[in-house]
């Protein structure tokens, strides 16, 4: 299989995972779009308590896991 096809297939799979994630987040009561979530991931904006709670719930991880390797000031 050509590497470009494998890469393309991976992008489609990742996109489907992202759509499912945003759908689960919305179903949990959080209205967040991909751009806003990207800013959270890039630490460009601060997450609200509600966002942290719901994202941890959707990812099925303890809230503390979202703070691994975070230096608090």
XYZ file of N, CA, C and O in Angstrom:
292
model
N 0.854 -1.175 0.000
C 0.000 0.000 0.000
C 0.896 1.232 0.000
O 1.854 1.323 0.760
N 0.560 2.177 -0.829
C 1.344 3.408 -0.910
C 1.206 4.194 0.388
O 0.145 4.229 1.009
N 2.305 4.824 0.787
C 2.292 5.561 2.058
C 1.283 6.702 2.041
O 0.698 7.022 3.071
N 1.049 7.314 0.883
C 0.084 8.415 0.833
C -1.329 7.906 1.116
O -2.133 8.584 1.741
N -1.639 6.678 0.710
C -2.953 6.113 0.989
C -3.098 5.781 2.467
O -4.144 6.002 3.058
N -2.027 5.268 3.047
C -2.063 4.951 4.468
C -2.257 6.231 5.270
O -3.065 6.297 6.183
N -1.512 7.272 4.926
C -1.650 8.562 5.606
C -3.044 9.129 5.449
O -3.630 9.644 6.395
N -3.596 9.016 4.265
C -4.949 9.507 3.995
C -5.966 8.745 4.828
O -6.884 9.330 5.407
N -5.792 7.430 4.915
C -6.704 6.613 5.708
C -6.622 6.988 7.185
O -7.631 7.050 7.884
N -5.425 7.276 7.657
C -5.244 7.678 9.053
C -5.942 9.006 9.321
O -6.551 9.187 10.366
N -5.863 9.941 8.370
C -6.528 11.238 8.534
C -8.033 11.062 8.631
O -8.686 11.701 9.453
N -8.583 10.197 7.808
C -10.023 9.940 7.837
C -10.410 9.334 9.174
O -11.390 9.742 9.802
N -9.623 8.383 9.668
C -9.898 7.749 10.949
C -9.824 8.777 12.077
O -10.677 8.802 12.956
N -8.797 9.633 12.057
C -8.665 10.667 13.075
C -9.835 11.642 13.031
O -10.337 12.068 14.060
N -10.263 11.997 11.832
C -11.383 12.917 11.675
C -12.659 12.306 12.249
O -13.440 12.981 12.911
N -12.858 11.010 12.025
C -14.039 10.331 12.571
C -13.993 10.285 14.093
O -15.014 10.460 14.752
N -12.807 10.066 14.662
C -12.662 10.075 16.118
C -12.978 11.460 16.670
O -13.624 11.587 17.702
N -12.513 12.493 15.979
C -12.767 13.865 16.419
C -14.264 14.171 16.382
O -14.807 14.754 17.321
N -14.938 13.772 15.314
C -16.385 14.007 15.203
C -17.127 13.318 16.345
O -18.031 13.886 16.945
N -16.726 12.091 16.648
C -17.358 11.348 17.740
C -17.101 12.049 19.074
O -17.987 12.171 19.910
N -15.871 12.535 19.274
C -15.523 13.239 20.506
C -16.393 14.491 20.665
O -16.994 14.703 21.715
N -16.468 15.332 19.632
C -17.271 16.566 19.710
C -18.748 16.243 19.938
O -19.440 16.952 20.651
N -19.214 15.152 19.344
C -20.604 14.738 19.534
C -20.847 14.340 20.991
O -21.855 14.739 21.590
N -19.921 13.563 21.575
C -20.069 13.154 22.976
C -19.993 14.354 23.910
O -20.725 14.431 24.895
N -19.114 15.294 23.596
C -18.986 16.507 24.416
C -20.292 17.292 24.363
O -20.805 17.734 25.396
N -20.851 17.446 23.168
C -22.119 18.173 23.017
C -23.246 17.459 23.748
O -24.065 18.100 24.416
N -23.288 16.124 23.638
C -24.323 15.350 24.332
C -24.211 15.485 25.846
O -25.193 15.318 26.561
N -23.007 15.807 26.334
C -22.787 15.978 27.778
C -23.105 17.398 28.248
O -22.921 17.727 29.415
N -23.504 18.249 27.309
C -23.929 19.592 27.689
C -22.906 20.689 27.490
O -23.063 21.795 27.991
N -21.849 20.403 26.749
C -20.809 21.409 26.520
C -20.799 21.798 25.048
O -20.621 20.959 24.175
N -20.998 23.071 24.782
C -20.986 23.578 23.410
C -19.584 24.103 23.113
O -19.241 25.224 23.498
N -18.769 23.284 22.463
C -17.397 23.687 22.145
C -17.100 23.289 20.706
O -17.441 22.195 20.274
N -16.511 24.189 19.965
C -16.195 23.894 18.574
C -14.726 23.485 18.443
O -13.943 23.681 19.373
N -14.345 22.907 17.309
C -12.965 22.441 17.138
C -11.911 23.534 17.348
O -10.851 23.275 17.914
N -12.185 24.749 16.929
C -11.224 25.842 17.102
C -11.011 26.149 18.573
O -9.881 26.295 19.043
N -12.093 26.217 19.312
C -12.005 26.492 20.742
C -11.267 25.367 21.464
O -10.440 25.610 22.342
N -11.571 24.123 21.091
C -10.897 22.983 21.715
C -9.407 22.983 21.381
O -8.568 22.692 22.231
N -9.086 23.344 20.158
C -7.684 23.430 19.744
C -6.929 24.455 20.589
O -5.773 24.243 20.966
N -7.594 25.555 20.911
C -6.973 26.573 21.770
C -6.740 26.031 23.171
O -5.744 26.372 23.816
N -7.640 25.186 23.655
C -7.429 24.539 24.955
C -6.208 23.630 24.902
O -5.355 23.667 25.784
N -6.145 22.810 23.850
C -5.023 21.886 23.709
C -3.694 22.625 23.620
O -2.692 22.175 24.159
N -3.695 23.750 22.919
C -2.479 24.540 22.753
C -2.195 25.472 23.913
O -1.247 26.241 23.884
N -3.039 25.409 24.929
C -2.920 26.250 26.122
C -2.934 27.740 25.776
O -2.275 28.556 26.394
N -3.754 28.070 24.766
C -3.925 29.461 24.356
C -5.033 30.116 25.174
O -5.043 31.315 25.363
N -5.952 29.299 25.646
C -7.003 29.827 26.512
C -7.186 28.897 27.712
O -6.786 27.739 27.681
N -7.786 29.435 28.746
C -7.999 28.686 29.986
C -9.332 27.939 29.907
O -10.327 28.475 29.420
N -9.345 26.708 30.389
C -10.564 25.906 30.409
C -11.407 26.257 31.624
O -10.877 26.542 32.695
N -12.707 26.221 31.443
C -13.610 26.429 32.572
C -13.699 25.124 33.370
O -13.328 24.049 32.880
N -14.205 25.226 34.583
C -14.402 24.035 35.409
C -15.291 23.021 34.690
O -15.017 21.819 34.687
N -16.352 23.518 34.080
C -17.293 22.656 33.381
C -16.607 21.933 32.220
O -16.818 20.738 32.013
N -15.768 22.655 31.469
C -15.055 22.039 30.345
C -14.132 20.924 30.833
O -14.100 19.838 30.252
N -13.392 21.184 31.897
C -12.475 20.177 32.436
C -13.260 18.941 32.869
O -12.891 17.806 32.546
N -14.346 19.148 33.587
C -15.167 18.037 34.074
C -15.705 17.200 32.921
O -15.589 15.966 32.915
N -16.305 17.852 31.929
C -16.934 17.122 30.822
C -15.897 16.451 29.934
O -16.082 15.302 29.513
N -14.802 17.114 29.647
C -13.762 16.511 28.802
C -13.196 15.265 29.477
O -12.994 14.235 28.826
N -12.935 15.334 30.772
C -12.441 14.160 31.499
C -13.469 13.026 31.431
O -13.119 11.859 31.220
N -14.731 13.377 31.588
C -15.809 12.373 31.543
C -15.869 11.707 30.168
O -15.936 10.483 30.061
N -15.822 12.515 29.102
C -15.901 11.987 27.740
C -14.671 11.131 27.417
O -14.785 10.081 26.779
N -13.504 11.557 27.877
C -12.277 10.790 27.629
C -12.151 9.574 28.549
O -11.265 8.748 28.376
N -13.058 9.521 29.543
C -13.070 8.419 30.508
C -11.748 8.315 31.264
O -11.147 7.239 31.377
N -11.302 9.474 31.763
C -10.084 9.534 32.575
C -10.371 10.343 33.835
O -11.255 11.205 33.835
N -9.627 10.087 34.915
C -9.779 10.932 36.102
C -9.371 12.368 35.770
O -8.460 12.587 34.959
N -10.028 13.332 36.367
C -9.710 14.739 36.097
C -8.222 15.016 36.309
O -7.607 15.748 35.543
N -7.632 14.395 37.327
C -6.215 14.622 37.622
C -5.320 14.282 36.430
O -4.264 14.888 36.250
N -5.746 13.358 35.623
C -4.944 12.957 34.446
C -4.777 14.110 33.460
O -3.772 14.203 32.766
N -5.750 15.003 33.423
C -5.657 16.156 32.517
C -4.589 17.157 32.979
O -4.219 18.043 32.226
N -4.124 16.980 34.206
C -3.159 17.913 34.757
C -1.768 17.300 34.932
O -0.921 17.858 35.613
N -1.540 16.139 34.313
C -0.201 15.539 34.365
C 0.813 16.508 33.781
O 0.562 17.165 32.763
N 1.923 16.646 34.444
C 3.039 17.495 33.979
C 2.688 18.961 33.896
O 3.241 19.693 33.079
N 1.749 19.415 34.709
C 1.385 20.836 34.718
C 2.039 21.479 35.934
O 1.935 20.995 37.050
N 2.734 22.568 35.672
C 3.357 23.324 36.770
C 2.393 24.409 37.200
O 1.990 25.251 36.401
N 1.979 24.353 38.451
C 1.061 25.357 38.973
C 1.866 26.495 39.562
O 2.848 26.289 40.257
N 1.426 27.714 39.289
C 2.136 28.899 39.791
C 1.647 29.304 41.142
O 0.586 29.134 41.556
